[in-house]
Structures are given as structure tokens and as C-alpha cells.
Amino acid sequence: MKKKFINMKIKYLLAVVTVMLIASCDKDFLEPESISTFDLDYIYSNVDDARSGVNAIYRSFNEDAFRSRLSNNMAGCTDIEIGYHNDEFDNGRREIWNLNAQSSNNDLNIVWIHAYRAIRDANIAIEGITNSGNLEASDVVVRNTFNQLLGEAYTIRAYWYSMLTFYFGDVPYTTEAPVAGANFFFPKTNRNVILASEIQALIDVETNMKWADELSNGVEQVNREYTLGMIARLALQRGGYYLTPNLSMVRDADYLDYYEIAKEYSEKLIDLKDRELPSDYKQIFLNQNIFLSPLNQEILFEVPFAVGGGDVGWNIGIKVDGGNDAKHEYGSSNNFMAMPATYYMSFNSKDKRRDVTCGLFTVTVEDTLAHVGVDNISQGKWNRRLLPTPPGRQSAKGTGINWPMMRYADVLLMFAEAENELNGPTIEAQNAFKRVRQRAFDPADWSTEVDNYLAQVSSSKQSFFDAIVDERAWEFGGEMIRKYELIRWNLYSEKAKETVEGLKKLADEAFAGTGTGPDYMYWKTDENGEFVVLNPDTKLLAAPDDSWIREPFLIGLHDDTTTYSEFIINDYNNYYNGPKAGVARYIFPIPVTAIDNSQGTLSNDGYQF
């Protein structure tokens, strides 16, 4: 049964609703309507009302700033995902994909606004809970519940600060609940100061949080597993590279201290709450499509969307053509992000993750399946056609499919990465890596594709790191975390250029007929209506019979006029040939509305804006 935590207790107290009111345009983004100490004391005097107060923080996940922006649509162009902009500009996602968004960009503005509203609501909840006395209540249920609520508030706040620092660099930082009449015009704080502070805050609260199997909403609620994973993820961000205003990629001298934290807290989760990875990779995402959220398995936390809410399966996932003329009732979906052919071709042919991750088909208005071609490979992990109840032919947004925020495989690979950085490819690092890779292959292939492969890549610290970079690509394709990994590894520009060179090579070989990949794919639907490709990764000159349909694949990367498809020439260019060659300027300007309302406190300087 699908629980919907965000929509619990819709009947908020008047005081809570007041806290959540949108500040008027002439106020700072952190300023609420007036709230008194009495209001906070009243809200956080008991479990039920405190729960409602913390629920206010979750509402940020149900705004466009997250559900169709940060969750997936702002991930830009990486070596495994691509947002096509083709020099078309919409004051939204396309400029972000092009790394050339201006301070007037609407998508950046709504992310900024809702991030700070979530932070404001988290700070209010933290103060209310901390001052309530209930963290030390004699009633064990009350005490444990309030400690869990405190952990939820801190963890969500940390998420939003993490995203703000990835997109804007140094940003205003406040950890106090706003009080009417106080100063709301905060200057920028160094991003690594922010991250260090947020990491410590999570370290201080995680011990008193509850595991998902102790919570009524399981993995649809922030839990101790996720918070431990977030400590590791934030520590790797803090210990990683970042872009300075002079467009240099650097990392701080104390970076190894944060790799130690990442190792400690990923290992802590493994020691305290280990679980077997589900053997069926496909089932992880099928569960989301059919509204199942199993405990103690793969997903540690997923943002819960009510049916009628959320954009998964609308702007990301298998493309479905619906509308009045459709012969099905599943509605319509687009796929704003695609996957480059280089990524698809990078998979081992025996890797079971490829056909789950890379969607080669679309659903037509006839309710049949058709090949998408080389330019529209989609995130096959989500498909509205699998919804338990068809939402109607006119439906689009609002599938109710949850969004995965962290999986256990991520924790295993974070541990392997941190251990390798500190001590090299130890047996502990190899074993964590091995658990993830084993699932990708049939046991009959483990000797060659896991054991022999692992022995080869474990010959040095660098080769093991390179293998982690590859494994994370194959494991998390379409989950839109690659951008942040490439940033902290200082590989963003390098991987973008490598992708372009790889695409050109595939195009050249296909045009010359010298490659070994599928210049054309032969496909059909079988007797069960399933989409089948005869030659998913190899060249085939002809099909064995006329039941197969030929679709241009790698040959589609070639253009007779421009040599290469337009996206190959244009869409990655700013990632390696932007304001500073070899550096991806991933930092964006602070929105102009925030600048205008800061009374001179904020400005956009550096980064060649």
C-alpha cells in the first residue's frame, strides 16, 4: 500500500499555516509572517502538532523546484545523461543545460526561493523542538518521536544547502528561526563552511533517529539510514573539488578528513543495518511504478508523491503518447532528459542494468511499442504504462511515482571510494564494490565479469577509482546524481569532452561501416507484446526474416551536411570550451530578485558572469 507522508495531517494548525505563508515580494526570502514564541511552544508541545510542523518542511519536495527541477530536470549534460538545448532558449532548463543561465532564469529563481523556504521552515522546527523540552521527556515514546523529528528537520535542511552550494557556490547561511523584525539580509558564507556545519549537525542527531522499519511511513520518511547516507554524501562533497570565482577547480587541504567521515558513516550504516541487495535490479524501479516501498531493501529514502502529484513518469522516463485519440488510458509523458549513445554502448553486453536503465522504446497512441532511435534513449526505470490504475488518456503530470533519493548500492560504493582514497583498493573496498557489481550479472558470469574484472581494476588506487567512476555510471544512470559526482571528482569537463569525442567516433565508424556496433537496430514486438531488439550492441547487416523492423541507430549520429548531429556539435560545447577552456562553469548567478531584495548584501561577482 502506498503511503503518502507529505499529505499526512493536511489540517495544519493556524500557526503552522502562518509560518508557511509565502513572503511578499518586498520582503527577504527568509522572512516569515509574524510568529510568536507562544505559537512555537504550542505547536511543539505535543507529538501530533509537532509532526504537522515538521511536515511543513517536506512540502518543498512537492513544489516544481524539486519535483521537476532538482530531482531530475536540472542535471544538465553529463557523460550519461543529456538535456538537449540545440541553441533554443526558454529562460528555464535549456540555459541551465547550456551552462549559460542568466540571473533572470526562472528555474534558478524558483529553486532559490523554495530552497530557502524549506530551510526557513526547518529552522523554525529545529528551534521549536529544541526548546520544547520533549527531547528529554520522561515518556519514552514522546522523547524518541521528538528526536526523530529533529533529525528529519536537520536532514532536509542539509539537502537544500547541499543543492544551493552545488548551483550557486557561496550562499547566505542561517541556522536560526526567523523572528519578525530581525535582520534577514545575510551575506554569503563559504560553501565548505556551510557543508562542514551541516555535516556536524547530522552527526549530532543521527544516533537518536529511527530506522525506516521503526517508522509508520518507512522509506517514504526521512530515517536514520538516509541520514547516515547523507553524512557520507555531504562529506564526499565537502572533500571534493569545487569551482572558485576565478574559474579554477580546487579542493581544500583538509579533504582527507572528510573522506574519513564518509568512510566512517557509510561503514556505520553497513555495520548497523546491512541488507542484501535485491537480486533483481529491474524490480527496484518496478516497485516505484506500482507504488510499493519495501523496507530493509534497496531504497533508503524516496520522496513520496500522492497520486495526482509528482512528475516522475511525465518529464522523465519512457515516453508515452496519449491524448483524445489514444487507444490506452495511460496519458502522455515527455522525456526531457535523454542518454547519449556512448553511455548505452559503454555497458557490457551481459550487464542486466543496461536494458533497465536505457529505454529504447516509446508507447504510441495505438498502445503499441516503437523504437525511439539513437537521439531519444530514455530513462527506462520509470514508465507510466506500468501504473496500477491507468490515470486517463488526458493525464500527464501527477503520476504519483516516487523519486529515489538514495539507494543502498550508493552507500556501498561511497564506502569503497572513501576507503580507496584513504588506503587504496583494500579487500574491504573491493568487497563493497563487488556486492554492487555481482547483481549486474548472472552468477554464471561472476568469474569473468566480477572476479577477474575486480582483480584487474584493483591493481592500483587510480585504476580502482576509475572503476568506481564507471560503476557508478552504470548503476545510477537516469537517477540524476552524476552531475554532482563529476563536479566533486573534477571530471565534469573531461567527461563532457570525452563524450563528444566518443559520439563522433561512433558516427564516423557507422558512416564508414568500420564499427562493430549497431549502425542499424532490428526490432519487433513479440507474441506477448514485449519490445525485442535483435542486435542491441552488435553490427548486423540484415535480419533473418521480414518480421524485424530496421531502425537507424549509430548511423543516426552522422549528418550529411554538418558531419555530426547538431547536439554533438553544440550541446556539450560549454562544458569544455566555455569561459575557461577545460573547466565546466557549473556555478550559476544568484537570481536577480534575491539580489534586488538583499539591500546590497548580495551580488554576483566572479565566474565571468
PDB file of N, CA, C and O in Angstrom, residues 79 342 470 493-503 576:
ATOM      1  N   ASP A  79      28.176  12.664 -18.921  1.00  0.00           N
ATOM      2  CA  ASP A  79      28.556  11.571 -19.810  1.00  0.00           C
ATOM      3  C   ASP A  79      27.497  10.488 -19.881  1.00  0.00           C
ATOM      4  O   ASP A  79      27.583   9.596 -20.726  1.00  0.00           O
ATOM      5  N   THR A 342      26.957   6.907 -26.428  1.00  0.00           N
ATOM      6  CA  THR A 342      28.216   6.466 -25.823  1.00  0.00           C
ATOM      7  C   THR A 342      27.963   5.761 -24.499  1.00  0.00           C
ATOM      8  O   THR A 342      28.648   4.784 -24.163  1.00  0.00           O
ATOM      9  N   ASP A 470      33.204   4.436 -13.345  1.00  0.00           N
ATOM     10  CA  ASP A 470      32.425   3.688 -14.337  1.00  0.00           C
ATOM     11  C   ASP A 470      31.237   2.978 -13.696  1.00  0.00           C
ATOM     12  O   ASP A 470      30.118   3.004 -14.230  1.00  0.00           O
ATOM     13  N   SER A 493      34.290  18.565 -16.963  1.00  0.00           N
ATOM     14  CA  SER A 493      34.694  18.995 -18.292  1.00  0.00           C
ATOM     15  C   SER A 493      35.316  17.848 -19.078  1.00  0.00           C
ATOM     16  O   SER A 493      35.018  17.643 -20.263  1.00  0.00           O
ATOM     17  N   GLU A 494      36.157  17.087 -18.417  1.00  0.00           N
ATOM     18  CA  GLU A 494      36.847  15.976 -19.081  1.00  0.00           C
ATOM     19  C   GLU A 494      35.854  14.955 -19.626  1.00  0.00           C
ATOM     20  O   GLU A 494      35.987  14.488 -20.770  1.00  0.00           O
ATOM     21  N   LYS A 495      34.858  14.603 -18.840  1.00  0.00           N
ATOM     22  CA  LYS A 495      33.889  13.597 -19.280  1.00  0.00           C
ATOM     23  C   LYS A 495      32.984  14.141 -20.377  1.00  0.00           C
ATOM     24  O   LYS A 495      32.547  13.381 -21.256  1.00  0.00           O
ATOM     25  N   ALA A 496      32.682  15.434 -20.340  1.00  0.00           N
ATOM     26  CA  ALA A 496      31.875  16.022 -21.415  1.00  0.00           C
ATOM     27  C   ALA A 496      32.624  15.938 -22.742  1.00  0.00           C
ATOM     28  O   ALA A 496      32.066  15.529 -23.772  1.00  0.00           O
ATOM     29  N   LYS A 497      33.893  16.324 -22.727  1.00  0.00           N
ATOM     30  CA  LYS A 497      34.681  16.271 -23.961  1.00  0.00           C
ATOM     31  C   LYS A 497      34.866  14.828 -24.420  1.00  0.00           C
ATOM     32  O   LYS A 497      34.792  14.528 -25.623  1.00  0.00           O
ATOM     33  N   GLU A 498      35.090  13.937 -23.484  1.00  0.00           N
ATOM     34  CA  GLU A 498      35.239  12.519 -23.801  1.00  0.00           C
ATOM     35  C   GLU A 498      33.969  11.984 -24.460  1.00  0.00           C
ATOM     36  O   GLU A 498      34.032  11.167 -25.386  1.00  0.00           O
ATOM     37  N   THR A 499      32.811  12.443 -24.008  1.00  0.00           N
ATOM     38  CA  THR A 499      31.538  12.006 -24.588  1.00  0.00           C
ATOM     39  C   THR A 499      31.413  12.487 -26.023  1.00  0.00           C
ATOM     40  O   THR A 499      30.998  11.726 -26.913  1.00  0.00           O
ATOM     41  N   VAL A 500      31.736  13.750 -26.262  1.00  0.00           N
ATOM     42  CA  VAL A 500      31.667  14.285 -27.625  1.00  0.00           C
ATOM     43  C   VAL A 500      32.612  13.519 -28.547  1.00  0.00           C
ATOM     44  O   VAL A 500      32.237  13.135 -29.671  1.00  0.00           O
ATOM     45  N   GLU A 501      33.831  13.303 -28.100  1.00  0.00           N
ATOM     46  CA  GLU A 501      34.779  12.561 -28.924  1.00  0.00           C
ATOM     47  C   GLU A 501      34.286  11.140 -29.181  1.00  0.00           C
ATOM     48  O   GLU A 501      34.446  10.600 -30.289  1.00  0.00           O
ATOM     49  N   GLY A 502      33.678  10.541 -28.178  1.00  0.00           N
ATOM     50  CA  GLY A 502      33.135   9.199 -28.347  1.00  0.00           C
ATOM     51  C   GLY A 502      31.975   9.147 -29.319  1.00  0.00           C
ATOM     52  O   GLY A 502      31.870   8.224 -30.141  1.00  0.00           O
ATOM     53  N   LEU A 503      31.092  10.143 -29.246  1.00  0.00           N
ATOM     54  CA  LEU A 503      29.967  10.211 -30.173  1.00  0.00           C
ATOM     55  C   LEU A 503      30.443  10.418 -31.608  1.00  0.00           C
ATOM     56  O   LEU A 503      29.912   9.814 -32.552  1.00  0.00           O
ATOM     57  N   TYR A 576      33.364  22.146 -21.947  1.00  0.00           N
ATOM     58  CA  TYR A 576      34.816  22.048 -22.063  1.00  0.00           C
ATOM     59  C   TYR A 576      35.425  23.197 -22.866  1.00  0.00           C
ATOM     60  O   TYR A 576      36.640  23.333 -22.949  1.00  0.00           O
TER      61      TYR A 576
END
